[in-house]
PDB file of C-alpha atoms and ligand atoms in Angstrom:
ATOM      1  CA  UNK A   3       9.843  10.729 -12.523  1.00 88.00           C
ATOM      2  CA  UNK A   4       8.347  10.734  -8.837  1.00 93.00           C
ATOM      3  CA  UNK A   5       7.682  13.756  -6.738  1.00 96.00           C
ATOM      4  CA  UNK A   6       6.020  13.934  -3.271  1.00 97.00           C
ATOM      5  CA  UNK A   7       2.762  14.960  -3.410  1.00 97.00           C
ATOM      6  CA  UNK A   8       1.906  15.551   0.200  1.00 96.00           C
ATOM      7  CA  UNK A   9       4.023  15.310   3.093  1.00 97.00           C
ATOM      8  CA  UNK A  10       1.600  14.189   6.659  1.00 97.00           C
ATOM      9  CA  UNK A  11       2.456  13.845  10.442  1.00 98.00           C
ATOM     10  CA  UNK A  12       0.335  10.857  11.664  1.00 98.00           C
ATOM     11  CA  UNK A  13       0.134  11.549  15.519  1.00 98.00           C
ATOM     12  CA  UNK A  14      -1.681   8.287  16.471  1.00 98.00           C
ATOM     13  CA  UNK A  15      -3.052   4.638  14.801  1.00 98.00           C
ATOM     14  CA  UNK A  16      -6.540   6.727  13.444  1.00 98.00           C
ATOM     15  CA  UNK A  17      -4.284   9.206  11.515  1.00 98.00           C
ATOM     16  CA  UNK A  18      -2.388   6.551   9.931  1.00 98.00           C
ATOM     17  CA  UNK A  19      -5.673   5.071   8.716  1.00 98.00           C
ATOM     18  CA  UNK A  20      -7.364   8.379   7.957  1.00 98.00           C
ATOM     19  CA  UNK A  21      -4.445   8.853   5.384  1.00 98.00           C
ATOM     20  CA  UNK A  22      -5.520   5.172   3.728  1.00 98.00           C
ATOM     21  CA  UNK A  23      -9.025   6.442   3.532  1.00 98.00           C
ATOM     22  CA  UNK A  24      -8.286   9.612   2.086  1.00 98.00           C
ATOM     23  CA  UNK A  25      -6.697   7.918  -0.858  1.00 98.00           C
ATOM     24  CA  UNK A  26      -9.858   5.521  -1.421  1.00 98.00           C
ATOM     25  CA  UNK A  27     -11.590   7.887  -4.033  1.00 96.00           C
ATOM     26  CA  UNK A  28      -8.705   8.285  -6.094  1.00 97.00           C
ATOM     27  CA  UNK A  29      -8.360   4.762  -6.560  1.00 98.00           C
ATOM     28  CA  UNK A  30      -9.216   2.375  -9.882  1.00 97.00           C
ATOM     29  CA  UNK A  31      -8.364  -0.686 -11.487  1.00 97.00           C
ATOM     30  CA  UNK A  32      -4.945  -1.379 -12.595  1.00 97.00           C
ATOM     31  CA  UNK A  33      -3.347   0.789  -9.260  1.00 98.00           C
ATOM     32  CA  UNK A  34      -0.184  -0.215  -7.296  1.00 98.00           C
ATOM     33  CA  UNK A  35       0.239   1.039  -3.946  1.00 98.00           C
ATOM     34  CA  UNK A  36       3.837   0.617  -2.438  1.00 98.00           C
ATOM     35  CA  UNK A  37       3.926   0.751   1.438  1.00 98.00           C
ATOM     36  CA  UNK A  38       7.545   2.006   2.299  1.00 98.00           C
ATOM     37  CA  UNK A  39       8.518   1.809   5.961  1.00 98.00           C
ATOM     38  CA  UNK A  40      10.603  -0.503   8.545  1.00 97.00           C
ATOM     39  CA  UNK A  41       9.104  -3.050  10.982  1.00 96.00           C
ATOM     40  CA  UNK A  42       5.959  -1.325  12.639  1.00 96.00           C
ATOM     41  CA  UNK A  43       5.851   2.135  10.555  1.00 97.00           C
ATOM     42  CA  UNK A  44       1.718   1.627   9.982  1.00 98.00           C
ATOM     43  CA  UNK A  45       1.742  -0.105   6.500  1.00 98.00           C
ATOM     44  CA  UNK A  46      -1.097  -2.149   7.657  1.00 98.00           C
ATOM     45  CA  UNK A  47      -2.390   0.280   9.840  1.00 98.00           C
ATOM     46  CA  UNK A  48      -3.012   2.364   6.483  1.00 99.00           C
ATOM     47  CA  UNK A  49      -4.080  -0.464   4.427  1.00 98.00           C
ATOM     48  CA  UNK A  50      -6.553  -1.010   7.359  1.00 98.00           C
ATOM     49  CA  UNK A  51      -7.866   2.783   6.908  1.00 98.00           C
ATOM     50  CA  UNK A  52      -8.138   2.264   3.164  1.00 98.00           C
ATOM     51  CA  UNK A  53      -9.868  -0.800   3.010  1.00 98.00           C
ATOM     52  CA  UNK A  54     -12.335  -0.478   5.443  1.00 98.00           C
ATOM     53  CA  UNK A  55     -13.213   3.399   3.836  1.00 98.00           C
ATOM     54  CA  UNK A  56     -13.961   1.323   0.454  1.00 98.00           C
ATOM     55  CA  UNK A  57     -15.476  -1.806   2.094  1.00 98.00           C
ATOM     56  CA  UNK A  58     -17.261  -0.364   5.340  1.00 97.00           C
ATOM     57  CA  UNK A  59     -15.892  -1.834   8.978  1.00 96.00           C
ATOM     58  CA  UNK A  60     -14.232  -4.907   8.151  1.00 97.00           C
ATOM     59  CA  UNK A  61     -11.659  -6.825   9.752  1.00 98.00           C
ATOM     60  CA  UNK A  62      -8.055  -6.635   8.028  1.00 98.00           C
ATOM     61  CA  UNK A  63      -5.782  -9.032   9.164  1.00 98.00           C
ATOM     62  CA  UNK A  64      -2.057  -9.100   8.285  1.00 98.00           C
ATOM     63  CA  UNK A  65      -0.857 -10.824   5.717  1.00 98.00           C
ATOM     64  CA  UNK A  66       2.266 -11.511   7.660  1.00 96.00           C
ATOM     65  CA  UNK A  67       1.699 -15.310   7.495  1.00 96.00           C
ATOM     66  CA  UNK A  68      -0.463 -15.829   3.949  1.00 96.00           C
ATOM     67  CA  UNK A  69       1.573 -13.615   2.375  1.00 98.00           C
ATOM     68  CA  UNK A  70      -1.788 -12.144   0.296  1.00 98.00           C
ATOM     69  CA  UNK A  71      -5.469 -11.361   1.164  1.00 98.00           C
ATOM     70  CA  UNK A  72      -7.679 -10.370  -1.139  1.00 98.00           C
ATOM     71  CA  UNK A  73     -10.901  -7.879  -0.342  1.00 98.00           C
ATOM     72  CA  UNK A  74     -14.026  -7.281  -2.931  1.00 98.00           C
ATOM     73  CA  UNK A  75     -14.904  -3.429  -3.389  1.00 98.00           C
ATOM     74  CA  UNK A  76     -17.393  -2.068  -5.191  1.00 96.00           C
ATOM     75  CA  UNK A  77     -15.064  -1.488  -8.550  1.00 96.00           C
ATOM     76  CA  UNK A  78     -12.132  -3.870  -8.409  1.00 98.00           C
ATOM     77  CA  UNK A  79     -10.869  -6.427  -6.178  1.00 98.00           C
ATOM     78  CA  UNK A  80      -7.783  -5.547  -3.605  1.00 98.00           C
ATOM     79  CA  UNK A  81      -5.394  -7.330  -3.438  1.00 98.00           C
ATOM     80  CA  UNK A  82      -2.732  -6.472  -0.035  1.00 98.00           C
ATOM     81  CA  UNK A  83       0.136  -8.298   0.232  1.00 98.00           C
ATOM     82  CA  UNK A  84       3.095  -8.681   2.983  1.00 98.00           C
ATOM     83  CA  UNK A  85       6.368  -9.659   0.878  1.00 98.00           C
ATOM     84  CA  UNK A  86       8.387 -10.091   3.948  1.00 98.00           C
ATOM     85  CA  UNK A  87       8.617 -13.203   4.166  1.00 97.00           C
ATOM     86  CA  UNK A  88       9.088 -14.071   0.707  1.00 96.00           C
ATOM     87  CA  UNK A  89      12.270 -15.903  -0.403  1.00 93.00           C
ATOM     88  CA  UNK A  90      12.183 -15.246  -3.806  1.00 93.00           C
ATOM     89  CA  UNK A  91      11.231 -12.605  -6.081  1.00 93.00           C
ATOM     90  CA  UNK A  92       9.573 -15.378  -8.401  1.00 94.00           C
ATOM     91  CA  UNK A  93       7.258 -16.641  -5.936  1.00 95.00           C
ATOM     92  CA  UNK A  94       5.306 -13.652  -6.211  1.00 96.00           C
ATOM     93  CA  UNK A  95       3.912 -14.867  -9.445  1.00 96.00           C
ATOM     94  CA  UNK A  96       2.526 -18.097  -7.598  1.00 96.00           C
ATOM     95  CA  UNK A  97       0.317 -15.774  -5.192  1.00 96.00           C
ATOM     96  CA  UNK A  98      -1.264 -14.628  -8.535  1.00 94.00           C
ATOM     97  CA  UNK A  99       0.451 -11.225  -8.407  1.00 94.00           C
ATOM     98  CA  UNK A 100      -0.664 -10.846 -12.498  1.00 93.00           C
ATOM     99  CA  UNK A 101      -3.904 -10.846 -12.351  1.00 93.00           C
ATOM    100  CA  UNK A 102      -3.608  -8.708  -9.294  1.00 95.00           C
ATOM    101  CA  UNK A 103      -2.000  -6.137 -11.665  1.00 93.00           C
ATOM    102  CA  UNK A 104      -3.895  -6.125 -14.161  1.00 92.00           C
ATOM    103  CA  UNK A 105      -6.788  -5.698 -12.731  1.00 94.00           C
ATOM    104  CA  UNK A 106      -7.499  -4.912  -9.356  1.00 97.00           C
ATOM    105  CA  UNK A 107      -5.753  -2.325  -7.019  1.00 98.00           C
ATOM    106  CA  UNK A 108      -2.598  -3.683  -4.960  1.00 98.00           C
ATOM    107  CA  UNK A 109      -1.031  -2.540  -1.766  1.00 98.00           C
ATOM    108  CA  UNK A 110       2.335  -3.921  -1.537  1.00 98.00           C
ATOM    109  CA  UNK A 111       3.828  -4.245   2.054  1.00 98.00           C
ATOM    110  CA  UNK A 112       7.609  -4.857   1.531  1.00 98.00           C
ATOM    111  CA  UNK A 113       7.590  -4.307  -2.037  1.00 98.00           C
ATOM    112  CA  UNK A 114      11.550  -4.604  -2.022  1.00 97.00           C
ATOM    113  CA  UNK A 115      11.015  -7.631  -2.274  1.00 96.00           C
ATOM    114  CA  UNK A 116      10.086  -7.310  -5.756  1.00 96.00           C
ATOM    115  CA  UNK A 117      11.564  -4.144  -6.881  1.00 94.00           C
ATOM    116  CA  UNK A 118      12.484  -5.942  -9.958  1.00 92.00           C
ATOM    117  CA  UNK A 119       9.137  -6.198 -11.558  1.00 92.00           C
ATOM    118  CA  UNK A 120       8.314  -2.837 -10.351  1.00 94.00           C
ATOM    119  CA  UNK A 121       8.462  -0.188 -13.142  1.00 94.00           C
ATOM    120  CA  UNK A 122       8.002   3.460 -11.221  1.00 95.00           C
ATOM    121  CA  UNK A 123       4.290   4.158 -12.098  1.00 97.00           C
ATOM    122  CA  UNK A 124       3.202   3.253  -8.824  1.00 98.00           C
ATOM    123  CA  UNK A 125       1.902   5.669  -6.133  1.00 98.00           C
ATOM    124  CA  UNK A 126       4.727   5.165  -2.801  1.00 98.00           C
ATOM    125  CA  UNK A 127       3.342   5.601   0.565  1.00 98.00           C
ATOM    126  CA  UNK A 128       6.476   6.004   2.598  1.00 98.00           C
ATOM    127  CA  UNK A 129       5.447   5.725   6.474  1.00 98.00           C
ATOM    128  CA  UNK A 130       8.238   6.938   8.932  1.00 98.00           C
ATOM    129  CA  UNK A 131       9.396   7.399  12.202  1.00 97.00           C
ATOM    130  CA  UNK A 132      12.107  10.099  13.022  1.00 94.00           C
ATOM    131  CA  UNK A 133      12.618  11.198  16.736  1.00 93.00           C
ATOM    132  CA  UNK A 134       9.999   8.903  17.503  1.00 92.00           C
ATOM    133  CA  UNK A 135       7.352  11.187  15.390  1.00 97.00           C
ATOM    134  CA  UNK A 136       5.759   9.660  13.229  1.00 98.00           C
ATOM    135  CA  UNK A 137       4.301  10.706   9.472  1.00 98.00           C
ATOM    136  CA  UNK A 138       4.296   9.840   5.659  1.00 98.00           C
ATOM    137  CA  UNK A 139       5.231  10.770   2.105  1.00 98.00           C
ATOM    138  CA  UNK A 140       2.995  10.419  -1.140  1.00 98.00           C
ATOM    139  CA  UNK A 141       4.740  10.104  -3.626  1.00 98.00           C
ATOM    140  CA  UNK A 142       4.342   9.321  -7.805  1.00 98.00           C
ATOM    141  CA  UNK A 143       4.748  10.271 -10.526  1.00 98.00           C
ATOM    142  CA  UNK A 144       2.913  13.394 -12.818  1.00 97.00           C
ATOM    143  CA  UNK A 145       0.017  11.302 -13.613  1.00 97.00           C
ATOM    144  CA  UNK A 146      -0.888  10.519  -9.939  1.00 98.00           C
ATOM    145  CA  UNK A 147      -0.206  14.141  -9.029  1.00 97.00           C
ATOM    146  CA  UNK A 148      -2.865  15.140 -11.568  1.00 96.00           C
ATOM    147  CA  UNK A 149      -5.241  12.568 -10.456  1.00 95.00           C
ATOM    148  CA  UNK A 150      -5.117  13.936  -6.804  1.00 94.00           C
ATOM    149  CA  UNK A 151      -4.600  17.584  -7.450  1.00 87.00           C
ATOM    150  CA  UNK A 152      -7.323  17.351  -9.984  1.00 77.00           C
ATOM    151  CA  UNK A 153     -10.221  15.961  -7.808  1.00 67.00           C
TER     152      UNK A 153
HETATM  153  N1  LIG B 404       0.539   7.145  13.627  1.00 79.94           N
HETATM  154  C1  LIG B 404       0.697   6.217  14.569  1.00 79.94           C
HETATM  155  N2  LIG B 404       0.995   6.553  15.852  1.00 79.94           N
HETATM  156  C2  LIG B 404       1.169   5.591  16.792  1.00 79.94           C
HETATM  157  N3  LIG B 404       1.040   4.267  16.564  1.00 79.94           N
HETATM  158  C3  LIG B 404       0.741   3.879  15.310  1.00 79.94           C
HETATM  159  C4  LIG B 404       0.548   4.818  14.258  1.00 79.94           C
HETATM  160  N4  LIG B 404       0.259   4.131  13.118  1.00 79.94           N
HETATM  161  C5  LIG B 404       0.286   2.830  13.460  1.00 79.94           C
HETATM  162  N5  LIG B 404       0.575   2.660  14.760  1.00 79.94           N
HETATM  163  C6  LIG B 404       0.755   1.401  15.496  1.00 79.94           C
HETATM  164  O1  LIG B 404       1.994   0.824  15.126  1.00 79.94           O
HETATM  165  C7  LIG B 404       1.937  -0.591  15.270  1.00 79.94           C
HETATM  166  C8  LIG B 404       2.476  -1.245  14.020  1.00 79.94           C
HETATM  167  O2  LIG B 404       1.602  -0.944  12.947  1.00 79.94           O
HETATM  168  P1  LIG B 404       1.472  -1.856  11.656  1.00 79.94           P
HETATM  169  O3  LIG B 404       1.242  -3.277  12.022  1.00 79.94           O
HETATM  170  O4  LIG B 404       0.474  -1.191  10.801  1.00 79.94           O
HETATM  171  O5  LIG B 404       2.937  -1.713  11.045  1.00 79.94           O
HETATM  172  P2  LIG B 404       3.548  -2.401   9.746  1.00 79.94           P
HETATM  173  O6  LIG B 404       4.369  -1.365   9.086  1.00 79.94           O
HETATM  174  O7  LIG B 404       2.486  -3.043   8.946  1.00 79.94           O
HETATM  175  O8  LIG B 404       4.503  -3.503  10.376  1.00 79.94           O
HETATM  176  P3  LIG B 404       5.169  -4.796   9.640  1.00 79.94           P
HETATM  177  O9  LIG B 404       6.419  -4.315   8.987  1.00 79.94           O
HETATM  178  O10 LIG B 404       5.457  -5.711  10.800  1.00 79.94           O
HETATM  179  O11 LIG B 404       4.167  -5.347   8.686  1.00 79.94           O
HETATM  180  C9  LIG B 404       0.480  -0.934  15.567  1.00 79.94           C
HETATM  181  O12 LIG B 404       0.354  -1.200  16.949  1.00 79.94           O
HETATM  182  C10 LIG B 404      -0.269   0.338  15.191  1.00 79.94           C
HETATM  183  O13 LIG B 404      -1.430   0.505  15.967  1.00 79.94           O
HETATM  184 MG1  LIG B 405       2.300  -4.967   8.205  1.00 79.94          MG
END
């Protein structure tokens, strides 16, 4: 079962990517990140943060359009995808979404898209915007609490 496991107010675009970074060290192998949030919450905006704390200033383009891009850190390769625009649950597989989870770290932008090969041991980020404030959730399950309350 998933909990929140820290509750943030993001008051501009470098809080939204300070909150990426921060999860950088926790990160290995295997992860899924889902990025919860309408149009324009920050899920790139954070993906931004956390890639560029892992890779060092890089540019981190949307994958709005390509659907996927794929990043080389030190331990594992990321792998950030935009499902928007995807028609099709199955076409996921064609963007090479299995090796991607088995063994290198995904961020998932729209990962309704596929919430039928999800299977709730991923860490949610849940960006939002309420009264025109913005902040985030963390959520996951016990084993992702430990692995951030533990550090
Ligand atoms: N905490 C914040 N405060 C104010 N603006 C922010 C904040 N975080 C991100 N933004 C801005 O919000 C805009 C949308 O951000 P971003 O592209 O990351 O959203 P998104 O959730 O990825 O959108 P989409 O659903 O279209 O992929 C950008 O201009 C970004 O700079
Ligand atoms: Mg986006």
């Amino acid at each position: 079962m998933s909990r929140i496991i820290k509750t943030i107010d993001l008051k501009d675009e470098a809080s939204t990517q300070a909150l990426g970074a921060w999860l950088a060290p926790f990160l290995r192998a295997g992860d899924v990140v889902l990025l919860q949030g309408d149009l324009g919450a920050g899920k790139t905006t954070w993906a931004r943060g956390l890639i560029c704390a892992l890779l060092g200033d890089t540019e981190v383009p949307s994958p709005t359009y390509t659907l996927v891009q794929t990043y080389t850190a030190p331990n594992f390769e990321i792998w950030h995808f935009d499902l928007y625009r995807l028609k099709h649950e199955t076409e996921v597989w064609e963007l090479g979404i299995e090796e991607a989870l088995d063994d290198g770290v995904c961020l998932i932008e729209w990962p309704e898209r596929i919430a039928g090969l999800l299977n709730g041991t991923e860490l949610v980020v849940a960006l939002n915007i309420k009264n025109g404030r913005r902040g985030a959730d963390i959520i996951g399950n016990k084993a992702w609490k430990a692995r951030i309350h533990d550090a």
